[in-house]
mmCIF file of C-alpha atoms and ligand atoms in Angstrom:
data_model
loop_
_atom_site.group_PDB
_atom_site.id
_atom_site.type_symbol
_atom_site.label_atom_id
_atom_site.label_comp_id
_atom_site.label_asym_id
_atom_site.label_seq_id
_atom_site.Cartn_x
_atom_site.Cartn_y
_atom_site.Cartn_z
ATOM 1 C CA MET X 22 0.007 -0.041 0.017
ATOM 2 C CA ALA X 23 1.334 3.447 -0.844
ATOM 3 C CA THR X 24 2.246 5.626 2.077
ATOM 4 C CA LEU X 25 0.480 8.615 0.648
ATOM 5 C CA LYS X 26 -3.068 8.422 2.014
ATOM 6 C CA THR X 27 -6.157 10.577 1.705
ATOM 7 C CA ALA X 28 -8.472 11.091 4.687
ATOM 8 C CA LEU X 29 -11.874 12.623 4.839
ATOM 9 C CA VAL X 30 -13.042 14.030 8.224
ATOM 10 C CA THR X 31 -16.592 15.120 8.600
ATOM 11 C CA GLY X 32 -17.320 18.002 10.965
ATOM 12 C CA GLY X 33 -13.667 18.879 10.402
ATOM 13 C CA GLY X 34 -14.268 22.570 10.923
ATOM 14 C CA SER X 35 -14.645 22.439 14.746
ATOM 15 C CA GLY X 36 -13.803 20.578 17.955
ATOM 16 C CA MET X 37 -12.726 16.945 17.703
ATOM 17 C CA GLY X 38 -12.951 16.991 13.897
ATOM 18 C CA GLU X 39 -10.647 19.908 13.671
ATOM 19 C CA ALA X 40 -8.116 18.195 15.966
ATOM 20 C CA ALA X 41 -8.370 14.967 13.905
ATOM 21 C CA CYS X 42 -7.738 16.896 10.720
ATOM 22 C CA HIS X 43 -4.562 18.397 12.183
ATOM 23 C CA ARG X 44 -3.395 15.069 13.590
ATOM 24 C CA LEU X 45 -3.904 13.080 10.419
ATOM 25 C CA ALA X 46 -2.120 15.843 8.393
ATOM 26 C CA ARG X 47 0.751 15.699 10.850
ATOM 27 C CA ASP X 48 0.836 11.936 10.334
ATOM 28 C CA GLY X 49 1.424 12.530 6.668
ATOM 29 C CA MET X 50 -2.098 12.283 5.141
ATOM 30 C CA ALA X 51 -3.860 14.611 2.755
ATOM 31 C CA VAL X 52 -6.992 15.688 4.517
ATOM 32 C CA GLY X 53 -10.499 16.581 3.133
ATOM 33 C CA VAL X 54 -11.973 18.833 5.719
ATOM 34 C CA LEU X 55 -15.711 18.492 5.363
ATOM 35 C CA ASP X 56 -18.173 20.691 7.217
ATOM 36 C CA ILE X 57 -21.617 22.219 6.798
ATOM 37 C CA ASP X 58 -19.872 25.392 7.983
ATOM 38 C CA GLY X 59 -17.675 26.276 4.795
ATOM 39 C CA PRO X 60 -15.697 29.139 6.423
ATOM 40 C CA ALA X 61 -14.843 26.869 9.433
ATOM 41 C CA ALA X 62 -13.651 24.126 7.150
ATOM 42 C CA ALA X 63 -11.599 26.751 5.151
ATOM 43 C CA ARG X 64 -9.977 28.076 8.313
ATOM 44 C CA VAL X 65 -8.895 24.527 9.371
ATOM 45 C CA ALA X 66 -7.571 23.683 5.964
ATOM 46 C CA ALA X 67 -5.645 26.953 5.726
ATOM 47 C CA ALA X 68 -4.037 26.323 9.170
ATOM 48 C CA ILE X 69 -2.876 22.870 8.065
ATOM 49 C CA GLY X 70 -1.496 24.262 4.994
ATOM 50 C CA GLU X 71 0.492 26.949 6.942
ATOM 51 C CA ALA X 72 1.826 24.203 9.145
ATOM 52 C CA GLY X 73 3.155 22.387 6.058
ATOM 53 C CA GLY X 74 0.384 19.883 5.610
ATOM 54 C CA ARG X 75 -2.037 19.148 2.824
ATOM 55 C CA ALA X 76 -5.695 19.894 3.192
ATOM 56 C CA LEU X 77 -8.774 20.859 1.163
ATOM 57 C CA ALA X 78 -11.919 22.356 2.612
ATOM 58 C CA VAL X 79 -15.171 20.992 1.292
ATOM 59 C CA THR X 80 -18.698 22.150 2.186
ATOM 60 C CA ALA X 81 -21.502 19.662 2.574
ATOM 61 C CA ASP X 82 -24.440 18.645 4.779
ATOM 62 C CA ILE X 83 -23.632 15.011 5.480
ATOM 63 C CA SER X 84 -27.319 14.089 5.422
ATOM 64 C CA VAL X 85 -27.634 15.176 1.688
ATOM 65 C CA ARG X 86 -26.176 12.587 -0.601
ATOM 66 C CA ARG X 87 -25.574 14.782 -3.617
ATOM 67 C CA GLN X 88 -23.649 17.329 -1.512
ATOM 68 C CA VAL X 89 -21.482 14.487 -0.019
ATOM 69 C CA LYS X 90 -20.740 13.003 -3.455
ATOM 70 C CA ALA X 91 -19.696 16.480 -4.852
ATOM 71 C CA ALA X 92 -17.479 17.088 -1.758
ATOM 72 C CA ALA X 93 -15.832 13.541 -1.992
ATOM 73 C CA ASP X 94 -15.199 14.139 -5.742
ATOM 74 C CA GLN X 95 -13.406 17.413 -4.951
ATOM 75 C CA VAL X 96 -11.225 15.720 -2.458
ATOM 76 C CA ARG X 97 -10.480 12.805 -4.858
ATOM 77 C CA LEU X 98 -9.627 15.196 -7.648
ATOM 78 C CA ALA X 99 -7.174 16.979 -5.407
ATOM 79 C CA PHE X 100 -5.505 14.077 -3.649
ATOM 80 C CA GLY X 101 -6.625 10.813 -4.998
ATOM 81 C CA PRO X 102 -8.869 8.002 -3.543
ATOM 82 C CA ILE X 103 -10.201 8.381 -0.015
ATOM 83 C CA THR X 104 -9.107 5.361 2.081
ATOM 84 C CA VAL X 105 -9.378 6.928 5.602
ATOM 85 C CA LEU X 106 -12.691 8.183 6.899
ATOM 86 C CA ILE X 107 -13.590 9.699 10.223
ATOM 87 C CA ASN X 108 -17.338 9.965 10.612
ATOM 88 C CA ASN X 109 -17.406 12.718 13.191
ATOM 89 C CA ALA X 110 -19.992 15.409 12.349
ATOM 90 C CA ALA X 111 -23.019 15.390 14.528
ATOM 91 C CA ILE X 112 -25.504 17.630 16.318
ATOM 92 C CA GLU X 113 -26.811 17.376 19.781
ATOM 93 C CA SER X 114 -30.018 18.305 21.649
ATOM 94 C CA PHE X 115 -31.251 18.272 25.217
ATOM 95 C CA THR X 116 -34.956 17.631 25.501
ATOM 96 C CA ALA X 117 -37.122 15.681 28.004
ATOM 97 C CA PHE X 118 -38.231 12.481 26.199
ATOM 98 C CA GLU X 119 -41.979 13.405 26.088
ATOM 99 C CA ASP X 120 -41.157 16.778 24.468
ATOM 100 C CA ILE X 121 -38.849 15.386 21.695
ATOM 101 C CA ASP X 122 -40.858 16.238 18.563
ATOM 102 C CA GLU X 123 -40.620 14.152 15.348
ATOM 103 C CA ASP X 124 -38.811 16.886 13.480
ATOM 104 C CA SER X 125 -36.064 16.911 16.137
ATOM 105 C CA TRP X 126 -35.881 13.064 16.371
ATOM 106 C CA ASP X 127 -35.640 12.931 12.479
ATOM 107 C CA ARG X 128 -32.967 15.625 12.213
ATOM 108 C CA LEU X 129 -30.683 14.019 14.822
ATOM 109 C CA MET X 130 -31.098 10.611 13.183
ATOM 110 C CA SER X 131 -30.598 12.146 9.710
ATOM 111 C CA VAL X 132 -27.342 13.877 10.555
ATOM 112 C CA ASN X 133 -25.854 11.664 13.260
ATOM 113 C CA LEU X 134 -26.610 8.213 11.856
ATOM 114 C CA LYS X 135 -27.854 8.470 8.336
ATOM 115 C CA GLY X 136 -25.034 11.022 7.600
ATOM 116 C CA ALA X 137 -22.413 8.420 8.502
ATOM 117 C CA TYR X 138 -24.233 5.782 6.370
ATOM 118 C CA ILE X 139 -24.189 8.198 3.362
ATOM 119 C CA VAL X 140 -20.544 9.265 3.646
ATOM 120 C CA THR X 141 -19.395 5.765 4.149
ATOM 121 C CA GLN X 142 -21.332 4.542 1.152
ATOM 122 C CA THR X 143 -19.971 7.409 -0.909
ATOM 123 C CA VAL X 144 -16.244 6.665 -0.255
ATOM 124 C CA LEU X 145 -16.273 2.861 0.430
ATOM 125 C CA ALA X 146 -15.438 1.795 -3.145
ATOM 126 C CA ASP X 147 -12.201 3.781 -2.926
ATOM 127 C CA MET X 148 -11.230 1.518 -0.026
ATOM 128 C CA THR X 149 -12.452 -1.838 -1.479
ATOM 129 C CA THR X 150 -10.717 -1.062 -4.738
ATOM 130 C CA ALA X 151 -7.464 -0.368 -2.873
ATOM 131 C CA GLY X 152 -7.930 -3.408 -0.707
ATOM 132 C CA TRP X 153 -7.149 -1.141 2.263
ATOM 133 C CA GLY X 154 -9.277 1.189 4.213
ATOM 134 C CA ARG X 155 -9.949 2.631 7.676
ATOM 135 C CA ILE X 156 -13.242 3.884 8.973
ATOM 136 C CA VAL X 157 -13.735 5.463 12.413
ATOM 137 C CA ASN X 158 -17.190 6.307 13.689
ATOM 138 C CA ILE X 159 -17.390 8.786 16.473
ATOM 139 C CA SER X 160 -20.173 7.652 18.943
ATOM 140 C CA ALA X 161 -20.587 8.961 22.451
ATOM 141 C CA ILE X 162 -20.389 7.927 26.100
ATOM 142 C CA GLY X 163 -24.188 8.495 26.419
ATOM 143 C CA ALA X 164 -24.697 5.537 24.023
ATOM 144 C CA GLN X 165 -23.056 3.331 26.541
ATOM 145 C CA SER X 166 -24.275 4.852 29.868
ATOM 146 C CA GLY X 167 -27.441 6.595 28.839
ATOM 147 C CA ALA X 168 -28.004 10.255 29.363
ATOM 148 C CA THR X 169 -30.971 12.183 30.639
ATOM 149 C CA HIS X 170 -32.822 14.426 28.087
ATOM 150 C CA MET X 171 -30.749 12.965 25.243
ATOM 151 C CA ALA X 172 -32.702 9.829 24.185
ATOM 152 C CA HIS X 173 -32.672 10.850 20.489
ATOM 153 C CA TYR X 174 -28.974 11.706 20.556
ATOM 154 C CA THR X 175 -27.991 8.592 22.356
ATOM 155 C CA ALA X 176 -30.124 6.422 20.211
ATOM 156 C CA SER X 177 -28.316 7.855 17.166
ATOM 157 C CA LYS X 178 -24.949 7.246 18.758
ATOM 158 C CA GLY X 179 -25.857 3.677 19.740
ATOM 159 C CA GLY X 180 -26.743 3.206 16.111
ATOM 160 C CA MET X 181 -23.124 4.298 15.318
ATOM 161 C CA ILE X 182 -21.806 1.547 17.537
ATOM 162 C CA ALA X 183 -24.019 -1.089 16.080
ATOM 163 C CA MET X 184 -23.222 0.050 12.446
ATOM 164 C CA THR X 185 -19.440 -0.114 13.321
ATOM 165 C CA LYS X 186 -19.724 -3.738 14.417
ATOM 166 C CA SER X 187 -21.809 -4.846 11.418
ATOM 167 C CA LEU X 188 -19.527 -3.042 8.846
ATOM 168 C CA ALA X 189 -16.519 -4.539 10.614
ATOM 169 C CA ILE X 190 -17.771 -7.922 9.943
ATOM 170 C CA GLU X 191 -18.855 -7.200 6.471
ATOM 171 C CA LEU X 192 -15.715 -5.532 5.282
ATOM 172 C CA GLY X 193 -12.820 -7.165 7.158
ATOM 173 C CA ALA X 194 -12.006 -9.618 4.336
ATOM 174 C CA GLN X 195 -11.751 -6.650 1.911
ATOM 175 C CA GLY X 196 -9.021 -5.040 3.959
ATOM 176 C CA VAL X 197 -11.226 -2.332 5.566
ATOM 177 C CA THR X 198 -11.308 -1.955 9.365
ATOM 178 C CA VAL X 199 -14.172 -0.156 11.038
ATOM 179 C CA ASN X 200 -13.912 0.969 14.640
ATOM 180 C CA SER X 201 -15.552 3.532 16.955
ATOM 181 C CA VAL X 202 -14.170 6.061 19.342
ATOM 182 C CA SER X 203 -16.565 6.909 22.138
ATOM 183 C CA PRO X 204 -15.845 10.300 23.597
ATOM 184 C CA GLY X 205 -16.620 11.287 27.146
ATOM 185 C CA PHE X 206 -16.946 15.003 28.212
ATOM 186 C CA ILE X 207 -14.662 16.775 25.802
ATOM 187 C CA LEU X 208 -14.057 20.534 25.729
ATOM 188 C CA THR X 209 -15.277 21.640 22.226
ATOM 189 C CA PRO X 210 -17.546 24.318 20.830
ATOM 190 C CA MET X 211 -20.413 21.775 21.150
ATOM 191 C CA SER X 212 -19.876 21.098 24.873
ATOM 192 C CA ARG X 213 -19.078 24.725 25.652
ATOM 193 C CA ARG X 214 -22.436 25.699 24.179
ATOM 194 C CA ALA X 215 -24.242 23.192 26.437
ATOM 195 C CA ILE X 216 -22.305 24.249 29.496
ATOM 196 C CA GLU X 217 -22.917 27.965 28.927
ATOM 197 C CA ALA X 218 -26.699 27.187 28.418
ATOM 198 C CA ASN X 219 -26.831 25.187 31.628
ATOM 199 C CA LEU X 220 -28.349 22.143 29.761
ATOM 200 C CA PHE X 221 -26.843 19.556 32.133
ATOM 201 C CA PRO X 222 -28.856 18.360 35.210
ATOM 202 C CA VAL X 223 -26.025 19.579 37.508
ATOM 203 C CA PRO X 224 -23.195 22.004 37.004
ATOM 204 C CA ALA X 225 -20.541 20.682 34.489
ATOM 205 C CA GLU X 226 -17.717 20.744 37.060
ATOM 206 C CA GLN X 227 -19.783 18.361 39.271
ATOM 207 C CA ILE X 228 -19.960 15.890 36.392
ATOM 208 C CA TYR X 229 -16.425 15.801 35.162
ATOM 209 C CA GLY X 230 -14.955 16.503 38.700
ATOM 210 C CA GLY X 231 -16.321 13.112 39.901
ATOM 211 C CA TYR X 232 -14.616 11.129 37.107
ATOM 212 C CA PRO X 233 -11.680 8.853 37.966
ATOM 213 C CA ILE X 234 -9.663 11.329 35.919
ATOM 214 C CA PRO X 235 -11.363 14.464 37.182
ATOM 215 C CA ARG X 236 -11.208 16.879 34.332
ATOM 216 C CA LEU X 237 -12.627 17.610 30.826
ATOM 217 C CA GLY X 238 -11.089 15.763 27.917
ATOM 218 C CA GLN X 239 -9.296 17.480 25.101
ATOM 219 C CA PRO X 240 -10.147 17.151 21.372
ATOM 220 C CA GLU X 241 -6.550 15.995 20.738
ATOM 221 C CA GLU X 242 -7.061 13.083 23.031
ATOM 222 C CA ILE X 243 -9.886 11.870 20.666
ATOM 223 C CA ALA X 244 -7.760 12.621 17.656
ATOM 224 C CA ALA X 245 -4.989 10.408 19.060
ATOM 225 C CA ALA X 246 -7.470 7.479 19.346
ATOM 226 C CA CYS X 247 -8.546 8.071 15.703
ATOM 227 C CA ALA X 248 -4.851 8.085 14.655
ATOM 228 C CA TYR X 249 -4.279 4.832 16.152
ATOM 229 C CA PHE X 250 -7.329 3.142 14.518
ATOM 230 C CA VAL X 251 -6.306 4.474 11.107
ATOM 231 C CA SER X 252 -2.714 3.509 11.474
ATOM 232 C CA GLU X 253 -1.040 0.472 9.681
ATOM 233 C CA GLU X 254 -0.372 -0.922 13.239
ATOM 234 C CA ALA X 255 -4.085 -1.267 13.944
ATOM 235 C CA GLY X 256 -4.572 -3.525 10.976
ATOM 236 C CA TYR X 257 -5.832 -6.442 13.121
ATOM 237 C CA VAL X 258 -8.207 -4.306 15.153
ATOM 238 C CA THR X 259 -11.776 -3.992 13.925
ATOM 239 C CA GLY X 260 -15.277 -3.763 15.268
ATOM 240 C CA GLN X 261 -14.058 -2.229 18.532
ATOM 241 C CA VAL X 262 -15.290 0.680 20.588
ATOM 242 C CA LEU X 263 -12.457 2.685 22.325
ATOM 243 C CA ALA X 264 -13.848 4.800 25.090
ATOM 244 C CA VAL X 265 -11.881 7.949 25.771
ATOM 245 C CA ASN X 266 -13.757 9.251 28.739
ATOM 246 C CA GLY X 267 -11.514 9.665 31.850
ATOM 247 C CA GLY X 268 -13.010 6.471 33.224
ATOM 248 C CA ALA X 269 -16.431 8.044 33.455
ATOM 249 C CA TYR X 270 -18.025 4.781 32.219
ATOM 250 C CA VAL X 271 -16.055 1.591 32.514
HETATM 251 P P1 NAP G 10 -18.674 20.492 17.299
HETATM 252 O O1 NAP G 10 -17.599 21.343 17.980
HETATM 253 O O2 NAP G 10 -20.089 21.044 17.247
HETATM 254 O O3 NAP G 10 -18.096 20.233 15.770
HETATM 255 C C1 NAP G 10 -19.043 19.470 14.906
HETATM 256 C C2 NAP G 10 -18.897 20.034 13.522
HETATM 257 O O4 NAP G 10 -19.778 19.298 12.677
HETATM 258 C C3 NAP G 10 -19.329 21.570 13.455
HETATM 259 O O5 NAP G 10 -18.420 22.239 12.647
HETATM 260 C C4 NAP G 10 -20.742 21.362 12.801
HETATM 261 O O6 NAP G 10 -21.049 22.592 12.126
HETATM 262 C C5 NAP G 10 -20.527 20.276 11.899
HETATM 263 N N1 NAP G 10 -21.746 19.676 11.408
HETATM 264 C C6 NAP G 10 -22.935 19.735 12.106
HETATM 265 N N2 NAP G 10 -23.875 19.125 11.256
HETATM 266 C C7 NAP G 10 -23.299 18.835 10.117
HETATM 267 C C8 NAP G 10 -23.813 18.297 8.957
HETATM 268 N N3 NAP G 10 -25.112 17.958 8.705
HETATM 269 N N4 NAP G 10 -22.920 18.119 7.890
HETATM 270 C C9 NAP G 10 -21.639 18.403 8.013
HETATM 271 N N5 NAP G 10 -21.166 18.981 9.173
HETATM 272 C C10 NAP G 10 -21.955 19.197 10.186
HETATM 273 O O7 NAP G 10 -18.782 18.998 18.006
HETATM 274 P P2 NAP G 10 -17.645 18.206 18.835
HETATM 275 O O8 NAP G 10 -17.914 18.354 20.173
HETATM 276 O O9 NAP G 10 -16.293 18.393 18.249
HETATM 277 O O10 NAP G 10 -18.219 16.666 18.422
HETATM 278 C C11 NAP G 10 -17.586 15.837 17.464
HETATM 279 C C12 NAP G 10 -18.229 14.482 17.650
HETATM 280 O O11 NAP G 10 -18.061 13.972 18.999
HETATM 281 C C13 NAP G 10 -19.625 14.452 17.431
HETATM 282 O O12 NAP G 10 -20.027 13.172 16.750
HETATM 283 C C14 NAP G 10 -20.327 14.448 18.775
HETATM 284 O O13 NAP G 10 -21.633 13.932 18.876
HETATM 285 C C15 NAP G 10 -19.308 13.587 19.501
HETATM 286 N N6 NAP G 10 -19.331 13.792 21.006
HETATM 287 C C16 NAP G 10 -19.009 14.936 21.536
HETATM 288 C C17 NAP G 10 -18.902 15.081 22.911
HETATM 289 C C18 NAP G 10 -18.370 16.301 23.692
HETATM 290 O O14 NAP G 10 -18.298 16.318 24.823
HETATM 291 N N7 NAP G 10 -18.074 17.356 22.903
HETATM 292 C C19 NAP G 10 -19.077 13.914 23.738
HETATM 293 C C20 NAP G 10 -19.454 12.704 23.147
HETATM 294 C C21 NAP G 10 -19.427 12.649 21.728
HETATM 295 P P3 NAP G 10 -22.011 23.579 12.955
HETATM 296 O O15 NAP G 10 -21.222 24.153 14.044
HETATM 297 O O16 NAP G 10 -22.322 24.601 11.865
HETATM 298 O O17 NAP G 10 -23.284 22.888 13.363
#
């Protein structure tokens, strides 16, 4: 397998996706920075370029197949077949279960779960043709532990874990590994918004202060787990869920 690899990171314009883009670029990959927020993706791609890496910003809503296809085509044109995929983009919402309306349920499923299905289907042929591929699905601690007021979000993230296992079984013989990273409480724009809006049942410090490792996680710590899963060394690891959560759920 050639050492030059092309990665696509969804939600690459912010938080963990941004950290993963930087990490994979530092590890020598060309990176497609895909985000619904075009200027954010452009900012990340430019920063990677300034640091000596190779990156292209592409704008797409991962729940819209034609947008994803156009974005993937742009990345392929610039860097070649996409053989590394980080399915990271997602949205969250905090709502008591009886108040979750169907629009909200559908939007979360559509972005968080269907989006990963669409993006994976869009790039999978690149991997199977190469006989080598790496897919990392970002799930969430709430899929493992449950989380109050997040039944729709945790259901979508539980789906990511289930899809990871099924795809791992289906694709292993074709040289493609599929794993999941399950973040705990990580400091990103998403979690900062929730903290500032007081959306957690108790103050945030009370949550992460009680963990075995009593602090918030950093996006770079999630990126490091992604970097392991997409490495050559992880070639015999598939269908796994690596929780990076400070021991909050063991
Ligand atoms: P973030 O800071 O909000 O970054 C997510 C990025 O994805 C944003 O740039 C967002 O754009 C983009 N995005 C949203 N919807 C999209 C769509 N339909 N198509 C393409 N891009 C879209 O989030 P994060 O905290 O880094 O989260 C990264 C992943 O970790 C997510 O899967 C999240 O569910 C998961 N996670 C996070 C935590 C945590 O503590 N932060 C914990 C567990 C799991 P906009 O900003 O314009 O929406």
